[in-house]
CSV table of C-alpha atoms in Angstrom, one decimal:
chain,number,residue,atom,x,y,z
A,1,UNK,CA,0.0,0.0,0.0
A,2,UNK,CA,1.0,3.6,0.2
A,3,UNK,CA,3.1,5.4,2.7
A,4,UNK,CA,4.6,7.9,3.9
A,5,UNK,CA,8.0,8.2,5.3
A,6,UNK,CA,10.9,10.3,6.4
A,7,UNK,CA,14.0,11.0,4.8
A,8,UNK,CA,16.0,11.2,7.9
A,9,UNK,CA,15.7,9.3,11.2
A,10,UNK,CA,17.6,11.3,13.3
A,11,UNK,CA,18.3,15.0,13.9
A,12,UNK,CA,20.7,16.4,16.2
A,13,UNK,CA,20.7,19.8,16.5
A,14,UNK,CA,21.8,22.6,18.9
A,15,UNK,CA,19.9,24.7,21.3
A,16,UNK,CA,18.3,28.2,19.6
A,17,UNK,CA,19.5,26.8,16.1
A,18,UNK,CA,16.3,25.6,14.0
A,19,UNK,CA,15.4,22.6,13.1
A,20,UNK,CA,13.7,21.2,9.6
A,21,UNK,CA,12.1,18.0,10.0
A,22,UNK,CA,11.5,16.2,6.1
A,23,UNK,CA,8.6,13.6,5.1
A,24,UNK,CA,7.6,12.2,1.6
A,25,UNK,CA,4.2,11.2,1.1
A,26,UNK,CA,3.5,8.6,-1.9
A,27,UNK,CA,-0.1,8.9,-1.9
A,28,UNK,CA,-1.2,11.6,-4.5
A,29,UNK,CA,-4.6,11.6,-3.2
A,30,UNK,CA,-3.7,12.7,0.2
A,31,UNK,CA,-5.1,16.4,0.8
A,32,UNK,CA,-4.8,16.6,4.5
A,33,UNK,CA,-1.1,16.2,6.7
A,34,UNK,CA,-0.7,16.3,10.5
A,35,UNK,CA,2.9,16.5,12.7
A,36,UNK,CA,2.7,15.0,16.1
A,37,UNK,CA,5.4,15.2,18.8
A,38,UNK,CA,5.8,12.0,20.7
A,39,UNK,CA,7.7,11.8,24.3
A,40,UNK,CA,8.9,8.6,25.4
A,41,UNK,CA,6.3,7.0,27.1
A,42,UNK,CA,3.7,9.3,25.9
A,43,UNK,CA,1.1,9.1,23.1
A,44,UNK,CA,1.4,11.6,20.0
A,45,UNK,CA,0.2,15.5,20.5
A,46,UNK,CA,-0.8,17.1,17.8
A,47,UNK,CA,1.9,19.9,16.7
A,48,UNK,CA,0.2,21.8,13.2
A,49,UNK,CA,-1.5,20.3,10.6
A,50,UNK,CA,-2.2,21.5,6.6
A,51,UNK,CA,-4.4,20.8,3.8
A,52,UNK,CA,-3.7,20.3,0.2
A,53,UNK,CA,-5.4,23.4,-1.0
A,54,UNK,CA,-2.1,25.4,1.2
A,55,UNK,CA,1.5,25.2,1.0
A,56,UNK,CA,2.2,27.0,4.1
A,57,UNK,CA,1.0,27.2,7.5
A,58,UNK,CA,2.8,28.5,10.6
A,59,UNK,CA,2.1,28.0,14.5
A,60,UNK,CA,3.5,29.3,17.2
A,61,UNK,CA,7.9,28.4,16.5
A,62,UNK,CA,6.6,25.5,14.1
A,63,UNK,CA,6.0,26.1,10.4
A,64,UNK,CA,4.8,23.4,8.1
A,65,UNK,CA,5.5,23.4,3.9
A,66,UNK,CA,3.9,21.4,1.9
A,67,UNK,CA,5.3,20.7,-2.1
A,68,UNK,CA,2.3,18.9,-3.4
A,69,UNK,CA,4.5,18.7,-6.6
A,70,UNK,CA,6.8,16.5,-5.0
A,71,UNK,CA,4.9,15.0,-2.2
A,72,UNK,CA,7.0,16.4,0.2
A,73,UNK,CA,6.6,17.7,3.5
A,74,UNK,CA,8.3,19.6,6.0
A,75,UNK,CA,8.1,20.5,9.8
A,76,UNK,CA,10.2,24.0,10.6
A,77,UNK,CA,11.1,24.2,14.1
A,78,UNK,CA,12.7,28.0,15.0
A,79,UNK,CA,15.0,28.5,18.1
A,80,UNK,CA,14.9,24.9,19.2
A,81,UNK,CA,14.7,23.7,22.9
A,82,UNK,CA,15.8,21.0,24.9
A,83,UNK,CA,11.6,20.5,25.6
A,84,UNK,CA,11.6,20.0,21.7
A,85,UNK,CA,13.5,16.3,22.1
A,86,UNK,CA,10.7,13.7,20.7
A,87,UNK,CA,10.2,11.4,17.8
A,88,UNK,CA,8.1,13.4,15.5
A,89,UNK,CA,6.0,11.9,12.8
A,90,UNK,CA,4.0,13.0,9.5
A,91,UNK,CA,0.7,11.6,8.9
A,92,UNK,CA,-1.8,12.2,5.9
A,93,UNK,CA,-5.1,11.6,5.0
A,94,UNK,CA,-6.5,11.1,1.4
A,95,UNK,CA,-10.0,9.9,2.0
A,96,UNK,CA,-13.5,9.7,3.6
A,97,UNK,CA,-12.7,7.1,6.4
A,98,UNK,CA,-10.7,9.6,8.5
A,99,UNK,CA,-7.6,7.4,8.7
A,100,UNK,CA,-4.0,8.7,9.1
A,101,UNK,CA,-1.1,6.9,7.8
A,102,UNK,CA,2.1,7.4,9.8
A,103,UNK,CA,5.5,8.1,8.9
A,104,UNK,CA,8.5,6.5,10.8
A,105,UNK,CA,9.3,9.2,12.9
A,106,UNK,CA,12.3,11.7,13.0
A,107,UNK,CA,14.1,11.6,16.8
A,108,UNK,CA,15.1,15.0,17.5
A,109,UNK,CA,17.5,15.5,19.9
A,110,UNK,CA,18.7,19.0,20.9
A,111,UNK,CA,21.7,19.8,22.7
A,112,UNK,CA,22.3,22.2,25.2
B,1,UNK,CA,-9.8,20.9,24.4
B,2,UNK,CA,-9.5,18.0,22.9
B,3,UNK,CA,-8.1,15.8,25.5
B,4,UNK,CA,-8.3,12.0,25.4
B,5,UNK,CA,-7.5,9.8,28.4
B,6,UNK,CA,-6.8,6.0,28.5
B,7,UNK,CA,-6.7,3.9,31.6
B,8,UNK,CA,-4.5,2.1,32.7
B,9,UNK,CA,-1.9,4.2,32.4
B,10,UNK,CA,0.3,0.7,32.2
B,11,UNK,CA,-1.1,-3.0,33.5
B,12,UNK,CA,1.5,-5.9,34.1
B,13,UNK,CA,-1.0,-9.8,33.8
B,14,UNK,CA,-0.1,-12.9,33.4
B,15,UNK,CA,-0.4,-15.6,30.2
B,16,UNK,CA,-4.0,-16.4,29.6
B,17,UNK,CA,-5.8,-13.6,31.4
B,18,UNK,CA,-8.1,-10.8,29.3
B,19,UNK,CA,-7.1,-7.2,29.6
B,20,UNK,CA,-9.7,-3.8,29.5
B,21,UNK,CA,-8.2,-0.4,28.2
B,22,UNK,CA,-10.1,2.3,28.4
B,23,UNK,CA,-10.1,5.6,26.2
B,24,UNK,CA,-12.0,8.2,27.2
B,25,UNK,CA,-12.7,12.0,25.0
B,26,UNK,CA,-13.1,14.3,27.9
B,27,UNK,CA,-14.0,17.6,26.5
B,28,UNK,CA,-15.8,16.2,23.3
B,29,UNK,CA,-17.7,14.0,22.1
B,30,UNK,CA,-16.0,11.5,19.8
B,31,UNK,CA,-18.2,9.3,17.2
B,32,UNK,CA,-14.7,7.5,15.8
B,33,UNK,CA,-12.0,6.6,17.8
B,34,UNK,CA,-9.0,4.6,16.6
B,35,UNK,CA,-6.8,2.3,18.1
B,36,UNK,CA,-3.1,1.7,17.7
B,37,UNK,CA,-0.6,-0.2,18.6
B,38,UNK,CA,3.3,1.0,18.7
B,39,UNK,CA,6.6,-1.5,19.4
B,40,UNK,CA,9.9,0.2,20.5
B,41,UNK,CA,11.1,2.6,18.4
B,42,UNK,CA,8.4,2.2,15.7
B,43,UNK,CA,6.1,4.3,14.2
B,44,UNK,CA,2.1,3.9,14.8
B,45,UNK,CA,-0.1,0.8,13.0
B,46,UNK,CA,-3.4,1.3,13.0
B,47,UNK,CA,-5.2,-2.1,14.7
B,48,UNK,CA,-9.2,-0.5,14.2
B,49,UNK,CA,-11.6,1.9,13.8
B,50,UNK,CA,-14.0,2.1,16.5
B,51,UNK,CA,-17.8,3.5,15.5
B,52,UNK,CA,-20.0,4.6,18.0
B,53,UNK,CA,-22.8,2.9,18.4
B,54,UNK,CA,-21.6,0.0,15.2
B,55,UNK,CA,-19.0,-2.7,15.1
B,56,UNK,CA,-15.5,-2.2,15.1
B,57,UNK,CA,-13.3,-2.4,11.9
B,58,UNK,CA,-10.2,-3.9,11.7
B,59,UNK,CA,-7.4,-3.4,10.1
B,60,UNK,CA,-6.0,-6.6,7.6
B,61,UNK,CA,-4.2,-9.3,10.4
B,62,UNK,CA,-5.6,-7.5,13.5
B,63,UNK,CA,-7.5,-10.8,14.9
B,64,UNK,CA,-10.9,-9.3,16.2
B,65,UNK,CA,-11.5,-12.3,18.6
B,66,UNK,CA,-8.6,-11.4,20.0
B,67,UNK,CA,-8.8,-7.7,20.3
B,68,UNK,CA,-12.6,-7.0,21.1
B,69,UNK,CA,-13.6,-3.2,20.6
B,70,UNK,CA,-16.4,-1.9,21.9
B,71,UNK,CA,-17.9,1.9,21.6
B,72,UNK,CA,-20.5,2.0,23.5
B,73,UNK,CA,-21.1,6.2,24.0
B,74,UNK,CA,-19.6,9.1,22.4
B,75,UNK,CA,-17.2,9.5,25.1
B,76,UNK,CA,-15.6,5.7,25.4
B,77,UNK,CA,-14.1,3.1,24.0
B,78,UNK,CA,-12.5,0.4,25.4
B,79,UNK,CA,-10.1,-2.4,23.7
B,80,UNK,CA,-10.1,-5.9,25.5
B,81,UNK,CA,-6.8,-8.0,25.0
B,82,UNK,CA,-8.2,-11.6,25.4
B,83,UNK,CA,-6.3,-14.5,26.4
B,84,UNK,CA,-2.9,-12.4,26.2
B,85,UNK,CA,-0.1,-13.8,25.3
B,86,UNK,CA,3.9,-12.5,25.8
B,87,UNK,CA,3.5,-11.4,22.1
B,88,UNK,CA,1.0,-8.9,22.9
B,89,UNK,CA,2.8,-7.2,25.3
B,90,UNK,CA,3.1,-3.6,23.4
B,91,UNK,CA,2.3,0.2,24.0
B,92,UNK,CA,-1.4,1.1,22.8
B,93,UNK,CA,-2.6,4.2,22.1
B,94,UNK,CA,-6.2,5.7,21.4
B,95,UNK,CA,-7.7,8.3,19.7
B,96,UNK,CA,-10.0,10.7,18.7
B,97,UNK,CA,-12.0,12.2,16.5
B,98,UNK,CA,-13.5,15.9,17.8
B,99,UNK,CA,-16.0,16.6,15.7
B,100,UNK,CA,-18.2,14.1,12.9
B,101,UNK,CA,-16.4,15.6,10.2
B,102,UNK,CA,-13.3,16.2,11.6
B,103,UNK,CA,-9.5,14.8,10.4
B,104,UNK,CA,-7.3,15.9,12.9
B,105,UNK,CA,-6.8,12.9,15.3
B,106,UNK,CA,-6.4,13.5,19.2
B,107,UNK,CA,-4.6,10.9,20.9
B,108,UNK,CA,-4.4,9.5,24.8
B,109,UNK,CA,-1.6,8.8,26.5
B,110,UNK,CA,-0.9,5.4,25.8
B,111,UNK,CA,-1.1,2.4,27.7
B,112,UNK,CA,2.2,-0.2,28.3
B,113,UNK,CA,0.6,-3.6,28.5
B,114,UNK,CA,3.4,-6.4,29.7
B,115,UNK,CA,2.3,-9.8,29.9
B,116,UNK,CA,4.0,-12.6,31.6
Protein backbone atom coordinates (compact mmCIF):
# COMPACT_ATOMS: atom_id res chain seq x y z
CA UNK A 1 0.00 0.00 0.00
CA UNK A 2 1.05 3.57 0.20
CA UNK A 3 3.13 5.39 2.66
CA UNK A 4 4.56 7.93 3.91
CA UNK A 5 7.99 8.17 5.27
CA UNK A 6 10.91 10.34 6.38
CA UNK A 7 13.97 11.02 4.78
CA UNK A 8 15.97 11.20 7.89
CA UNK A 9 15.72 9.28 11.16
CA UNK A 10 17.62 11.34 13.32
CA UNK A 11 18.35 14.97 13.94
CA UNK A 12 20.72 16.43 16.21
CA UNK A 13 20.66 19.84 16.52
CA UNK A 14 21.79 22.58 18.93
CA UNK A 15 19.95 24.69 21.35
CA UNK A 16 18.32 28.19 19.56
CA UNK A 17 19.52 26.82 16.13
CA UNK A 18 16.29 25.64 13.96
CA UNK A 19 15.36 22.60 13.08
CA UNK A 20 13.70 21.18 9.55
CA UNK A 21 12.06 18.01 9.96
CA UNK A 22 11.52 16.19 6.14
CA UNK A 23 8.59 13.57 5.08
CA UNK A 24 7.61 12.19 1.62
CA UNK A 25 4.21 11.21 1.09
CA UNK A 26 3.49 8.65 -1.86
CA UNK A 27 -0.10 8.89 -1.88
CA UNK A 28 -1.17 11.65 -4.48
CA UNK A 29 -4.58 11.62 -3.18
CA UNK A 30 -3.65 12.66 0.16
CA UNK A 31 -5.14 16.40 0.79
CA UNK A 32 -4.82 16.65 4.54
CA UNK A 33 -1.08 16.17 6.71
CA UNK A 34 -0.71 16.33 10.55
CA UNK A 35 2.85 16.53 12.66
CA UNK A 36 2.70 14.98 16.07
CA UNK A 37 5.39 15.19 18.83
CA UNK A 38 5.75 11.96 20.67
CA UNK A 39 7.68 11.81 24.27
CA UNK A 40 8.93 8.57 25.37
CA UNK A 41 6.32 7.03 27.12
CA UNK A 42 3.70 9.29 25.92
CA UNK A 43 1.12 9.09 23.10
CA UNK A 44 1.38 11.59 20.03
CA UNK A 45 0.22 15.48 20.55
CA UNK A 46 -0.76 17.14 17.84
CA UNK A 47 1.95 19.91 16.70
CA UNK A 48 0.16 21.82 13.16
CA UNK A 49 -1.47 20.31 10.56
CA UNK A 50 -2.24 21.54 6.57
CA UNK A 51 -4.39 20.76 3.84
CA UNK A 52 -3.69 20.25 0.22
CA UNK A 53 -5.39 23.43 -1.00
CA UNK A 54 -2.09 25.36 1.18
CA UNK A 55 1.53 25.23 0.99
CA UNK A 56 2.25 26.97 4.11
CA UNK A 57 1.02 27.20 7.50
CA UNK A 58 2.84 28.52 10.60
CA UNK A 59 2.15 27.97 14.45
CA UNK A 60 3.48 29.25 17.16
CA UNK A 61 7.92 28.39 16.46
CA UNK A 62 6.58 25.47 14.07
CA UNK A 63 5.96 26.10 10.44
CA UNK A 64 4.80 23.36 8.05
CA UNK A 65 5.53 23.44 3.91
CA UNK A 66 3.85 21.39 1.91
CA UNK A 67 5.25 20.72 -2.06
CA UNK A 68 2.32 18.94 -3.37
CA UNK A 69 4.49 18.66 -6.58
CA UNK A 70 6.80 16.50 -5.02
CA UNK A 71 4.89 15.01 -2.17
CA UNK A 72 7.00 16.41 0.20
CA UNK A 73 6.63 17.66 3.50
CA UNK A 74 8.28 19.57 6.02
CA UNK A 75 8.12 20.51 9.79
CA UNK A 76 10.15 23.96 10.64
CA UNK A 77 11.10 24.15 14.06
CA UNK A 78 12.75 28.02 14.95
CA UNK A 79 14.98 28.48 18.10
CA UNK A 80 14.89 24.91 19.19
CA UNK A 81 14.68 23.71 22.93
CA UNK A 82 15.85 21.03 24.93
CA UNK A 83 11.62 20.48 25.64
CA UNK A 84 11.64 19.95 21.68
CA UNK A 85 13.54 16.31 22.15
CA UNK A 86 10.74 13.68 20.71
CA UNK A 87 10.21 11.37 17.84
CA UNK A 88 8.14 13.38 15.54
CA UNK A 89 5.96 11.87 12.78
CA UNK A 90 3.99 12.98 9.51
CA UNK A 91 0.73 11.65 8.90
CA UNK A 92 -1.85 12.23 5.92
CA UNK A 93 -5.11 11.64 4.97
CA UNK A 94 -6.46 11.09 1.41
CA UNK A 95 -9.97 9.87 2.00
CA UNK A 96 -13.52 9.72 3.60
CA UNK A 97 -12.69 7.15 6.36
CA UNK A 98 -10.73 9.62 8.52
CA UNK A 99 -7.58 7.45 8.68
CA UNK A 100 -4.00 8.67 9.10
CA UNK A 101 -1.11 6.94 7.83
CA UNK A 102 2.12 7.41 9.78
CA UNK A 103 5.52 8.14 8.92
CA UNK A 104 8.55 6.51 10.82
CA UNK A 105 9.30 9.19 12.95
CA UNK A 106 12.32 11.74 13.00
CA UNK A 107 14.09 11.56 16.76
CA UNK A 108 15.08 14.99 17.53
CA UNK A 109 17.54 15.49 19.87
CA UNK A 110 18.73 19.02 20.88
CA UNK A 111 21.74 19.82 22.67
CA UNK A 112 22.25 22.22 25.16
CA UNK B 1 -9.79 20.87 24.37
CA UNK B 2 -9.54 17.97 22.90
CA UNK B 3 -8.14 15.77 25.53
CA UNK B 4 -8.29 12.02 25.42
CA UNK B 5 -7.50 9.81 28.39
CA UNK B 6 -6.76 5.95 28.55
CA UNK B 7 -6.70 3.90 31.59
CA UNK B 8 -4.53 2.11 32.72
CA UNK B 9 -1.93 4.21 32.35
CA UNK B 10 0.32 0.72 32.19
CA UNK B 11 -1.06 -3.03 33.49
CA UNK B 12 1.45 -5.89 34.07
CA UNK B 13 -1.01 -9.81 33.82
CA UNK B 14 -0.12 -12.86 33.38
CA UNK B 15 -0.38 -15.60 30.23
CA UNK B 16 -3.98 -16.36 29.59
CA UNK B 17 -5.76 -13.56 31.39
CA UNK B 18 -8.11 -10.83 29.26
CA UNK B 19 -7.06 -7.21 29.64
CA UNK B 20 -9.73 -3.82 29.46
CA UNK B 21 -8.19 -0.39 28.23
CA UNK B 22 -10.05 2.30 28.40
CA UNK B 23 -10.08 5.61 26.17
CA UNK B 24 -11.99 8.24 27.24
CA UNK B 25 -12.68 11.98 25.03
CA UNK B 26 -13.10 14.29 27.93
CA UNK B 27 -13.99 17.64 26.51
CA UNK B 28 -15.83 16.19 23.31
CA UNK B 29 -17.75 14.05 22.11
CA UNK B 30 -16.04 11.46 19.79
CA UNK B 31 -18.22 9.25 17.21
CA UNK B 32 -14.73 7.50 15.84
CA UNK B 33 -11.98 6.56 17.81
CA UNK B 34 -9.02 4.59 16.58
CA UNK B 35 -6.80 2.29 18.12
CA UNK B 36 -3.12 1.70 17.71
CA UNK B 37 -0.63 -0.24 18.60
CA UNK B 38 3.31 0.97 18.67
CA UNK B 39 6.60 -1.46 19.39
CA UNK B 40 9.89 0.19 20.52
CA UNK B 41 11.13 2.62 18.39
CA UNK B 42 8.37 2.21 15.71
CA UNK B 43 6.12 4.34 14.23
CA UNK B 44 2.12 3.88 14.77
CA UNK B 45 -0.08 0.79 13.01
CA UNK B 46 -3.38 1.28 13.00
CA UNK B 47 -5.18 -2.08 14.69
CA UNK B 48 -9.20 -0.51 14.21
CA UNK B 49 -11.57 1.89 13.82
CA UNK B 50 -13.98 2.07 16.53
CA UNK B 51 -17.77 3.46 15.47
CA UNK B 52 -19.95 4.61 17.95
CA UNK B 53 -22.83 2.86 18.36
CA UNK B 54 -21.56 0.05 15.17
CA UNK B 55 -19.03 -2.74 15.05
CA UNK B 56 -15.45 -2.15 15.06
CA UNK B 57 -13.26 -2.41 11.94
CA UNK B 58 -10.23 -3.88 11.66
CA UNK B 59 -7.43 -3.37 10.07
CA UNK B 60 -5.98 -6.62 7.65
CA UNK B 61 -4.16 -9.34 10.36
CA UNK B 62 -5.64 -7.53 13.45
CA UNK B 63 -7.45 -10.85 14.89
CA UNK B 64 -10.92 -9.34 16.16
CA UNK B 65 -11.49 -12.35 18.59
CA UNK B 66 -8.62 -11.43 20.04
CA UNK B 67 -8.77 -7.66 20.32
CA UNK B 68 -12.59 -6.95 21.12
CA UNK B 69 -13.62 -3.17 20.56
CA UNK B 70 -16.43 -1.88 21.88
CA UNK B 71 -17.88 1.91 21.57
CA UNK B 72 -20.54 1.98 23.51
CA UNK B 73 -21.07 6.15 23.98
CA UNK B 74 -19.60 9.12 22.39
CA UNK B 75 -17.21 9.47 25.11
CA UNK B 76 -15.61 5.73 25.41
CA UNK B 77 -14.09 3.10 23.95
CA UNK B 78 -12.49 0.43 25.37
CA UNK B 79 -10.06 -2.42 23.66
CA UNK B 80 -10.14 -5.87 25.48
CA UNK B 81 -6.77 -8.01 25.04
CA UNK B 82 -8.22 -11.63 25.44
CA UNK B 83 -6.31 -14.53 26.44
CA UNK B 84 -2.88 -12.44 26.18
CA UNK B 85 -0.09 -13.84 25.29
CA UNK B 86 3.88 -12.48 25.84
CA UNK B 87 3.53 -11.43 22.11
CA UNK B 88 1.02 -8.89 22.94
CA UNK B 89 2.80 -7.20 25.29
CA UNK B 90 3.06 -3.62 23.41
CA UNK B 91 2.27 0.18 23.97
CA UNK B 92 -1.42 1.12 22.77
CA UNK B 93 -2.56 4.25 22.10
CA UNK B 94 -6.21 5.72 21.35
CA UNK B 95 -7.70 8.29 19.65
CA UNK B 96 -9.98 10.72 18.71
CA UNK B 97 -11.97 12.18 16.52
CA UNK B 98 -13.46 15.88 17.79
CA UNK B 99 -15.96 16.60 15.71
CA UNK B 100 -18.17 14.07 12.92
CA UNK B 101 -16.40 15.59 10.15
CA UNK B 102 -13.28 16.25 11.64
CA UNK B 103 -9.52 14.76 10.45
CA UNK B 104 -7.32 15.93 12.91
CA UNK B 105 -6.84 12.94 15.30
CA UNK B 106 -6.41 13.51 19.23
CA UNK B 107 -4.60 10.89 20.86
CA UNK B 108 -4.43 9.55 24.80
CA UNK B 109 -1.55 8.83 26.53
CA UNK B 110 -0.87 5.40 25.79
CA UNK B 111 -1.13 2.45 27.69
CA UNK B 112 2.18 -0.17 28.35
CA UNK B 113 0.63 -3.58 28.52
CA UNK B 114 3.43 -6.39 29.66
CA UNK B 115 2.27 -9.80 29.95
CA UNK B 116 3.98 -12.65 31.62
Amino acid sequence: GESVGLHLPTLSVQEGDNSIINCAYSNSASDYFIWYKQESGKGPQFIIDIRSNMDKRQGQRVTVLLNKTVKHLSLQIAATQPGDSAVYFCAENGGSNYKLTFGKGTLLTVNP
Amino acid sequence: GAVVSQHPSWVICKSGTSVKIECRSLDFQATTMFWYRQFPKQSLMLMATSNEGSKATYEQGVEKDKFLINHASLTLSTLTVTSAHPEDSSFYICSARDLPSGRTQYFGPGTRLLVL
